[in-house]
Amino acid sequence: MDLSGKVAVVTGSGRGLGLAYARALAAAGAAVVVNDVDKTAVDAAVGEIRAAGGRATGVTAAVGTAATAEQLADTAVREFGRLDVLITNAGILRDRVLWKMTDDDFDAVIDVHLRGTFTCARAAATRMRAQGEGGRLILISSPAGQRGNFGQTNYAAAKAGIAAMARTWALELARAGITVNAVVPVAVTEMTRTIPALAPIIDDAERTGSPLPAWLRRDEGLGTVDDVTGLILYLASDAARDVTGQAIGVGGDRLALWAHPKEKAVAFADGGWSAEAIAGQWRDGVGGEPETYGIPAPRVPES
Ligand SMILES: NC(=O)c1ccc[n+]([C@@H]2O[C@H](COP(=O)([O-])OP(=O)(O)OC[C@H]3O[C@@H](n4cnc5c(N)ncnc54)[C@H](O)[C@@H]3O)[C@@H](O)[C@H]2O)c1
């Protein structure tokens, strides 16, 4: 995919998935603003991209505030003349069950993921609208936001909110030719290697240098960070000019379109529904086939 002439900002691109996106965008010809809170990681990423012949500059700052968002958009325009693609990828976890989650745990995760996505997208959309040539907002969501996940009140709320913002901004920015999509990635990173059922398998593959097992790549959709970059490059490209308002899953050998929430069963009562009327029909009526929730546990095949 040729992205020559395009300029991208990738938040949280000092390591993990963000670094893979930054590398891939630069290799495809885009100029990249690398951002992270970790200055050493920012400098290393910029150095690596430049050494490979790509164009990159770094901004060490914490995503969340309007000031950082403005700094990122300003840097793209000052260093490379424009802004075409924003990838809101920066993220942290503070996992605890509801009754142990502190206000700080909640606020920290909401600040980076939800507020950071909002402030960065607002700054980027403002620049893109002024340029008048469209653009791409690629918002990183998560399976936890789509389905809920044990111990992830803050993270699931933020990631669900990000998918909701993608649908909202797809409406608001359509006339400006700016597409907005949520990406639901799964990949082995510092964030995922601690999942108990998967840790031994990931450790084993890394120790032996062998690829991740085929069932993991296909059934669980878990692969390397580089497996996610194809979707990012596609969405950033002119080929995806008509793709907007979608939540798209990718990982390992899997590519998936997530369904948006919609009414599954509907019933009507003239004059409205009393509690007794709902109770009388729930099990055989609207509530007859309740939805599943939560991310299914990985199914490790018996060897
Ligand atoms: N790894 C997965 O399977 C997976 C699954 C679903 C969603 N995600 C999402 O993908 C994104 C990247 O995840 P990852 O697995 O690469 O995580 P990671 O922890 O390896 O990388 C996250 C990066 O974001 C940086 N960061 C944290 N707070 C920041 C802030 N305020 N400002 C700027 N940078 C900040 C970190 O320093 C780090 O370099 C996250 O949004 C995560 O929620 C990952």
PDB file of N, CA and C and ligand atoms in Angstrom, residues 11-18 21 35-38 41 61-64 68 88-93 111-113 140-144 155 159 183-192 222 225, ligand 1:
ATOM      1  N   THR A  11      -0.305   7.726  18.429  1.00  0.00           N
ATOM      2  CA  THR A  11      -0.072   7.909  19.867  1.00  0.00           C
ATOM      3  C   THR A  11       0.362   6.579  20.489  1.00  0.00           C
ATOM      4  N   GLY A  12       1.188   6.668  21.521  1.00  0.00           N
ATOM      5  CA  GLY A  12       1.667   5.460  22.210  1.00  0.00           C
ATOM      6  C   GLY A  12       2.470   4.549  21.290  1.00  0.00           C
ATOM      7  N   SER A  13       3.313   5.151  20.436  1.00  0.00           N
ATOM      8  CA  SER A  13       4.007   4.338  19.422  1.00  0.00           C
ATOM      9  C   SER A  13       5.464   4.069  19.777  1.00  0.00           C
ATOM     10  N   GLY A  14       5.786   4.134  21.068  1.00  0.00           N
ATOM     11  CA  GLY A  14       7.144   3.806  21.490  1.00  0.00           C
ATOM     12  C   GLY A  14       7.416   2.317  21.528  1.00  0.00           C
ATOM     13  N   ARG A  15       6.361   1.528  21.674  1.00  0.00           N
ATOM     14  CA  ARG A  15       6.547   0.070  21.712  1.00  0.00           C
ATOM     15  C   ARG A  15       5.227  -0.595  21.294  1.00  0.00           C
ATOM     16  N   GLY A  16       5.223  -1.913  21.318  1.00  0.00           N
ATOM     17  CA  GLY A  16       4.002  -2.685  21.102  1.00  0.00           C
ATOM     18  C   GLY A  16       3.355  -2.434  19.750  1.00  0.00           C
ATOM     19  N   LEU A  17       2.018  -2.435  19.761  1.00  0.00           N
ATOM     20  CA  LEU A  17       1.274  -2.266  18.514  1.00  0.00           C
ATOM     21  C   LEU A  17       1.543  -0.908  17.874  1.00  0.00           C
ATOM     22  N   GLY A  18       1.609   0.146  18.685  1.00  0.00           N
ATOM     23  CA  GLY A  18       1.822   1.492  18.139  1.00  0.00           C
ATOM     24  C   GLY A  18       3.126   1.584  17.376  1.00  0.00           C
ATOM     25  N   TYR A  21       2.666   0.004  14.072  1.00  0.00           N
ATOM     26  CA  TYR A  21       1.923   0.877  13.142  1.00  0.00           C
ATOM     27  C   TYR A  21       2.851   1.956  12.571  1.00  0.00           C
ATOM     28  N   ASN A  35       4.696   9.242  19.119  1.00  0.00           N
ATOM     29  CA  ASN A  35       4.407   9.813  20.453  1.00  0.00           C
ATOM     30  C   ASN A  35       4.432   8.725  21.512  1.00  0.00           C
ATOM     31  N   ASP A  36       4.955   9.064  22.669  1.00  0.00           N
ATOM     32  CA  ASP A  36       4.868   8.163  23.831  1.00  0.00           C
ATOM     33  C   ASP A  36       5.225   8.974  25.075  1.00  0.00           C
ATOM     34  N   VAL A  37       4.941   8.389  26.243  1.00  0.00           N
ATOM     35  CA  VAL A  37       5.395   9.018  27.491  1.00  0.00           C
ATOM     36  C   VAL A  37       6.853   8.665  27.778  1.00  0.00           C
ATOM     37  N   ASP A  38       7.355   7.648  27.100  1.00  0.00           N
ATOM     38  CA  ASP A  38       8.706   7.122  27.337  1.00  0.00           C
ATOM     39  C   ASP A  38       9.664   7.718  26.293  1.00  0.00           C
ATOM     40  N   ALA A  41      12.008   5.409  24.403  1.00  0.00           N
ATOM     41  CA  ALA A  41      11.311   4.633  23.374  1.00  0.00           C
ATOM     42  C   ALA A  41      10.987   5.492  22.150  1.00  0.00           C
ATOM     43  N   ALA A  61       5.152  13.064  25.283  1.00  0.00           N
ATOM     44  CA  ALA A  61       4.096  13.755  26.042  1.00  0.00           C
ATOM     45  C   ALA A  61       3.007  12.751  26.365  1.00  0.00           C
ATOM     46  N   ALA A  62       2.293  13.010  27.447  1.00  0.00           N
ATOM     47  CA  ALA A  62       1.208  12.123  27.857  1.00  0.00           C
ATOM     48  C   ALA A  62      -0.092  12.520  27.157  1.00  0.00           C
ATOM     49  N   VAL A  63      -0.626  11.599  26.377  1.00  0.00           N
ATOM     50  CA  VAL A  63      -1.926  11.809  25.729  1.00  0.00           C
ATOM     51  C   VAL A  63      -3.010  11.871  26.791  1.00  0.00           C
ATOM     52  N   GLY A  64      -3.978  12.710  26.592  1.00  0.00           N
ATOM     53  CA  GLY A  64      -5.094  12.890  27.521  1.00  0.00           C
ATOM     54  C   GLY A  64      -5.555  14.336  27.457  1.00  0.00           C
ATOM     55  N   THR A  68      -1.583  18.275  24.820  1.00  0.00           N
ATOM     56  CA  THR A  68      -0.818  17.249  24.089  1.00  0.00           C
ATOM     57  C   THR A  68      -1.413  17.028  22.705  1.00  0.00           C
ATOM     58  N   THR A  88      -5.209   6.672  17.308  1.00  0.00           N
ATOM     59  CA  THR A  88      -5.239   6.855  18.761  1.00  0.00           C
ATOM     60  C   THR A  88      -5.040   5.482  19.410  1.00  0.00           C
ATOM     61  N   ASN A  89      -3.797   5.228  19.786  1.00  0.00           N
ATOM     62  CA  ASN A  89      -3.387   3.890  20.236  1.00  0.00           C
ATOM     63  C   ASN A  89      -2.876   3.868  21.672  1.00  0.00           C
ATOM     64  N   ALA A  90      -2.476   5.029  22.214  1.00  0.00           N
ATOM     65  CA  ALA A  90      -1.866   5.057  23.556  1.00  0.00           C
ATOM     66  C   ALA A  90      -2.809   4.418  24.565  1.00  0.00           C
ATOM     67  N   GLY A  91      -2.237   3.640  25.484  1.00  0.00           N
ATOM     68  CA  GLY A  91      -3.119   3.012  26.450  1.00  0.00           C
ATOM     69  C   GLY A  91      -2.397   2.435  27.646  1.00  0.00           C
ATOM     70  N   ILE A  92      -3.145   2.310  28.727  1.00  0.00           N
ATOM     71  CA  ILE A  92      -2.657   1.677  29.951  1.00  0.00           C
ATOM     72  C   ILE A  92      -3.757   0.775  30.496  1.00  0.00           C
ATOM     73  N   LEU A  93      -3.380  -0.131  31.384  1.00  0.00           N
ATOM     74  CA  LEU A  93      -4.352  -0.954  32.109  1.00  0.00           C
ATOM     75  C   LEU A  93      -4.215  -0.690  33.610  1.00  0.00           C
ATOM     76  N   ASP A 111      -8.753   8.632  31.287  1.00  0.00           N
ATOM     77  CA  ASP A 111      -8.020   9.807  30.807  1.00  0.00           C
ATOM     78  C   ASP A 111      -7.197   9.492  29.554  1.00  0.00           C
ATOM     79  N   VAL A 112      -6.432   8.406  29.606  1.00  0.00           N
ATOM     80  CA  VAL A 112      -5.564   8.096  28.450  1.00  0.00           C
ATOM     81  C   VAL A 112      -6.413   7.621  27.262  1.00  0.00           C
ATOM     82  N   HIS A 113      -7.266   6.642  27.500  1.00  0.00           N
ATOM     83  CA  HIS A 113      -7.979   6.021  26.367  1.00  0.00           C
ATOM     84  C   HIS A 113      -9.111   6.908  25.841  1.00  0.00           C
ATOM     85  N   ILE A 140      -8.295   3.035  18.271  1.00  0.00           N
ATOM     86  CA  ILE A 140      -8.039   1.672  18.729  1.00  0.00           C
ATOM     87  C   ILE A 140      -8.973   1.332  19.890  1.00  0.00           C
ATOM     88  N   SER A 141      -9.842   0.355  19.641  1.00  0.00           N
ATOM     89  CA  SER A 141     -10.768  -0.133  20.652  1.00  0.00           C
ATOM     90  C   SER A 141     -10.254  -1.480  21.171  1.00  0.00           C
ATOM     91  N   SER A 142     -11.135  -2.367  21.612  1.00  0.00           N
ATOM     92  CA  SER A 142     -10.683  -3.645  22.190  1.00  0.00           C
ATOM     93  C   SER A 142     -11.860  -4.603  22.297  1.00  0.00           C
ATOM     94  N   PRO A 143     -11.599  -5.924  22.268  1.00  0.00           N
ATOM     95  CA  PRO A 143     -12.685  -6.880  22.533  1.00  0.00           C
ATOM     96  C   PRO A 143     -13.357  -6.601  23.881  1.00  0.00           C
ATOM     97  N   ALA A 144     -12.616  -6.088  24.856  1.00  0.00           N
ATOM     98  CA  ALA A 144     -13.203  -5.797  26.174  1.00  0.00           C
ATOM     99  C   ALA A 144     -14.299  -4.748  26.065  1.00  0.00           C
ATOM    100  N   TYR A 155     -11.367   0.023  31.650  1.00  0.00           N
ATOM    101  CA  TYR A 155     -10.886  -0.216  30.284  1.00  0.00           C
ATOM    102  C   TYR A 155     -12.047  -0.551  29.343  1.00  0.00           C
ATOM    103  N   LYS A 159     -13.089   1.652  26.130  1.00  0.00           N
ATOM    104  CA  LYS A 159     -13.011   1.091  24.770  1.00  0.00           C
ATOM    105  C   LYS A 159     -14.383   1.022  24.110  1.00  0.00           C
ATOM    106  N   VAL A 183     -10.702   0.107  15.402  1.00  0.00           N
ATOM    107  CA  VAL A 183      -9.996  -1.152  15.161  1.00  0.00           C
ATOM    108  C   VAL A 183      -9.951  -1.924  16.470  1.00  0.00           C
ATOM    109  N   VAL A 184     -10.280  -3.210  16.387  1.00  0.00           N
ATOM    110  CA  VAL A 184     -10.311  -4.086  17.564  1.00  0.00           C
ATOM    111  C   VAL A 184      -9.175  -5.102  17.389  1.00  0.00           C
ATOM    112  N   PRO A 185      -7.976  -4.762  17.882  1.00  0.00           N
ATOM    113  CA  PRO A 185      -6.822  -5.618  17.625  1.00  0.00           C
ATOM    114  C   PRO A 185      -6.635  -6.682  18.708  1.00  0.00           C
ATOM    115  N   VAL A 186      -5.945  -7.740  18.337  1.00  0.00           N
ATOM    116  CA  VAL A 186      -5.464  -8.709  19.335  1.00  0.00           C
ATOM    117  C   VAL A 186      -4.051  -9.104  18.901  1.00  0.00           C
ATOM    118  N   ALA A 187      -3.089  -8.968  19.802  1.00  0.00           N
ATOM    119  CA  ALA A 187      -1.704  -9.312  19.467  1.00  0.00           C
ATOM    120  C   ALA A 187      -0.911  -9.535  20.742  1.00  0.00           C
ATOM    121  N   VAL A 188       0.153 -10.285  20.599  1.00  0.00           N
ATOM    122  CA  VAL A 188       1.050 -10.494  21.739  1.00  0.00           C
ATOM    123  C   VAL A 188       1.850  -9.220  21.976  1.00  0.00           C
ATOM    124  N   THR A 189       1.637  -8.606  23.137  1.00  0.00           N
ATOM    125  CA  THR A 189       2.413  -7.424  23.553  1.00  0.00           C
ATOM    126  C   THR A 189       2.589  -7.532  25.070  1.00  0.00           C
ATOM    127  N   GLU A 190       3.221  -6.513  25.641  1.00  0.00           N
ATOM    128  CA  GLU A 190       3.352  -6.486  27.102  1.00  0.00           C
ATOM    129  C   GLU A 190       1.981  -6.568  27.759  1.00  0.00           C
ATOM    130  N   MET A 191       0.961  -6.016  27.059  1.00  0.00           N
ATOM    131  CA  MET A 191      -0.385  -5.957  27.620  1.00  0.00           C
ATOM    132  C   MET A 191      -1.049  -7.332  27.672  1.00  0.00           C
ATOM    133  N   THR A 192      -0.769  -8.197  26.704  1.00  0.00           N
ATOM    134  CA  THR A 192      -1.509  -9.467  26.610  1.00  0.00           C
ATOM    135  C   THR A 192      -0.718 -10.684  27.091  1.00  0.00           C
ATOM    136  N   LEU A 222      -5.046 -14.485  17.676  1.00  0.00           N
ATOM    137  CA  LEU A 222      -3.904 -13.894  18.376  1.00  0.00           C
ATOM    138  C   LEU A 222      -2.630 -14.157  17.588  1.00  0.00           C
ATOM    139  N   VAL A 225       2.304  -8.325  16.565  1.00  0.00           N
ATOM    140  CA  VAL A 225       1.880  -6.945  16.292  1.00  0.00           C
ATOM    141  C   VAL A 225       1.876  -6.668  14.788  1.00  0.00           C
TER     142      VAL A 225
HETATM  143  N1  LIG B   1      -2.350  -6.122  22.701  1.00  0.00           N
HETATM  144  C1  LIG B   1      -3.598  -6.443  22.455  1.00  0.00           C
HETATM  145  O1  LIG B   1      -3.945  -7.603  22.199  1.00  0.00           O
HETATM  146  C2  LIG B   1      -4.654  -5.389  22.466  1.00  0.00           C
HETATM  147  C3  LIG B   1      -5.999  -5.798  22.394  1.00  0.00           C
HETATM  148  C4  LIG B   1      -6.984  -4.837  22.355  1.00  0.00           C
HETATM  149  C5  LIG B   1      -6.640  -3.488  22.370  1.00  0.00           C
HETATM  150  N2  LIG B   1      -5.333  -3.119  22.474  1.00  0.00           N
HETATM  151  C6  LIG B   1      -5.044  -1.683  22.492  1.00  0.00           C
HETATM  152  O2  LIG B   1      -3.979  -1.393  21.625  1.00  0.00           O
HETATM  153  C7  LIG B   1      -3.238  -0.273  22.137  1.00  0.00           C
HETATM  154  C8  LIG B   1      -1.764  -0.655  22.253  1.00  0.00           C
HETATM  155  O3  LIG B   1      -1.659  -1.764  23.119  1.00  0.00           O
HETATM  156  P1  LIG B   1      -0.306  -2.578  23.325  1.00  0.00           P
HETATM  157  O4  LIG B   1      -0.721  -3.969  23.606  1.00  0.00           O
HETATM  158  O5  LIG B   1       0.658  -2.279  22.238  1.00  0.00           O
HETATM  159  O6  LIG B   1       0.183  -1.924  24.715  1.00  0.00           O
HETATM  160  P2  LIG B   1       1.636  -1.540  25.243  1.00  0.00           P
HETATM  161  O7  LIG B   1       1.469  -1.373  26.717  1.00  0.00           O
HETATM  162  O8  LIG B   1       2.674  -2.486  24.739  1.00  0.00           O
HETATM  163  O9  LIG B   1       1.876  -0.115  24.550  1.00  0.00           O
HETATM  164  C9  LIG B   1       1.166   1.038  24.927  1.00  0.00           C
HETATM  165  C10 LIG B   1       2.059   2.237  24.725  1.00  0.00           C
HETATM  166  O10 LIG B   1       1.321   3.409  25.093  1.00  0.00           O
HETATM  167  C11 LIG B   1       2.184   4.237  25.849  1.00  0.00           C
HETATM  168  N3  LIG B   1       1.386   5.145  26.690  1.00  0.00           N
HETATM  169  C12 LIG B   1       0.751   4.855  27.848  1.00  0.00           C
HETATM  170  N4  LIG B   1       0.135   5.949  28.316  1.00  0.00           N
HETATM  171  C13 LIG B   1       0.377   6.954  27.431  1.00  0.00           C
HETATM  172  C14 LIG B   1      -0.010   8.313  27.342  1.00  0.00           C
HETATM  173  N5  LIG B   1      -0.782   8.903  28.257  1.00  0.00           N
HETATM  174  N6  LIG B   1       0.435   9.037  26.287  1.00  0.00           N
HETATM  175  C15 LIG B   1       1.211   8.489  25.335  1.00  0.00           C
HETATM  176  N7  LIG B   1       1.602   7.194  25.368  1.00  0.00           N
HETATM  177  C16 LIG B   1       1.186   6.437  26.398  1.00  0.00           C
HETATM  178  C17 LIG B   1       3.036   3.283  26.645  1.00  0.00           C
HETATM  179  O11 LIG B   1       4.224   3.903  27.137  1.00  0.00           O
HETATM  180  C18 LIG B   1       3.309   2.206  25.608  1.00  0.00           C
HETATM  181  O12 LIG B   1       4.454   2.493  24.828  1.00  0.00           O
HETATM  182  C19 LIG B   1      -3.899   0.084  23.466  1.00  0.00           C
HETATM  183  O13 LIG B   1      -4.845   1.113  23.249  1.00  0.00           O
HETATM  184  C20 LIG B   1      -4.596  -1.183  23.855  1.00  0.00           C
HETATM  185  O14 LIG B   1      -5.662  -0.960  24.726  1.00  0.00           O
HETATM  186  C21 LIG B   1      -4.341  -4.043  22.525  1.00  0.00           C
END
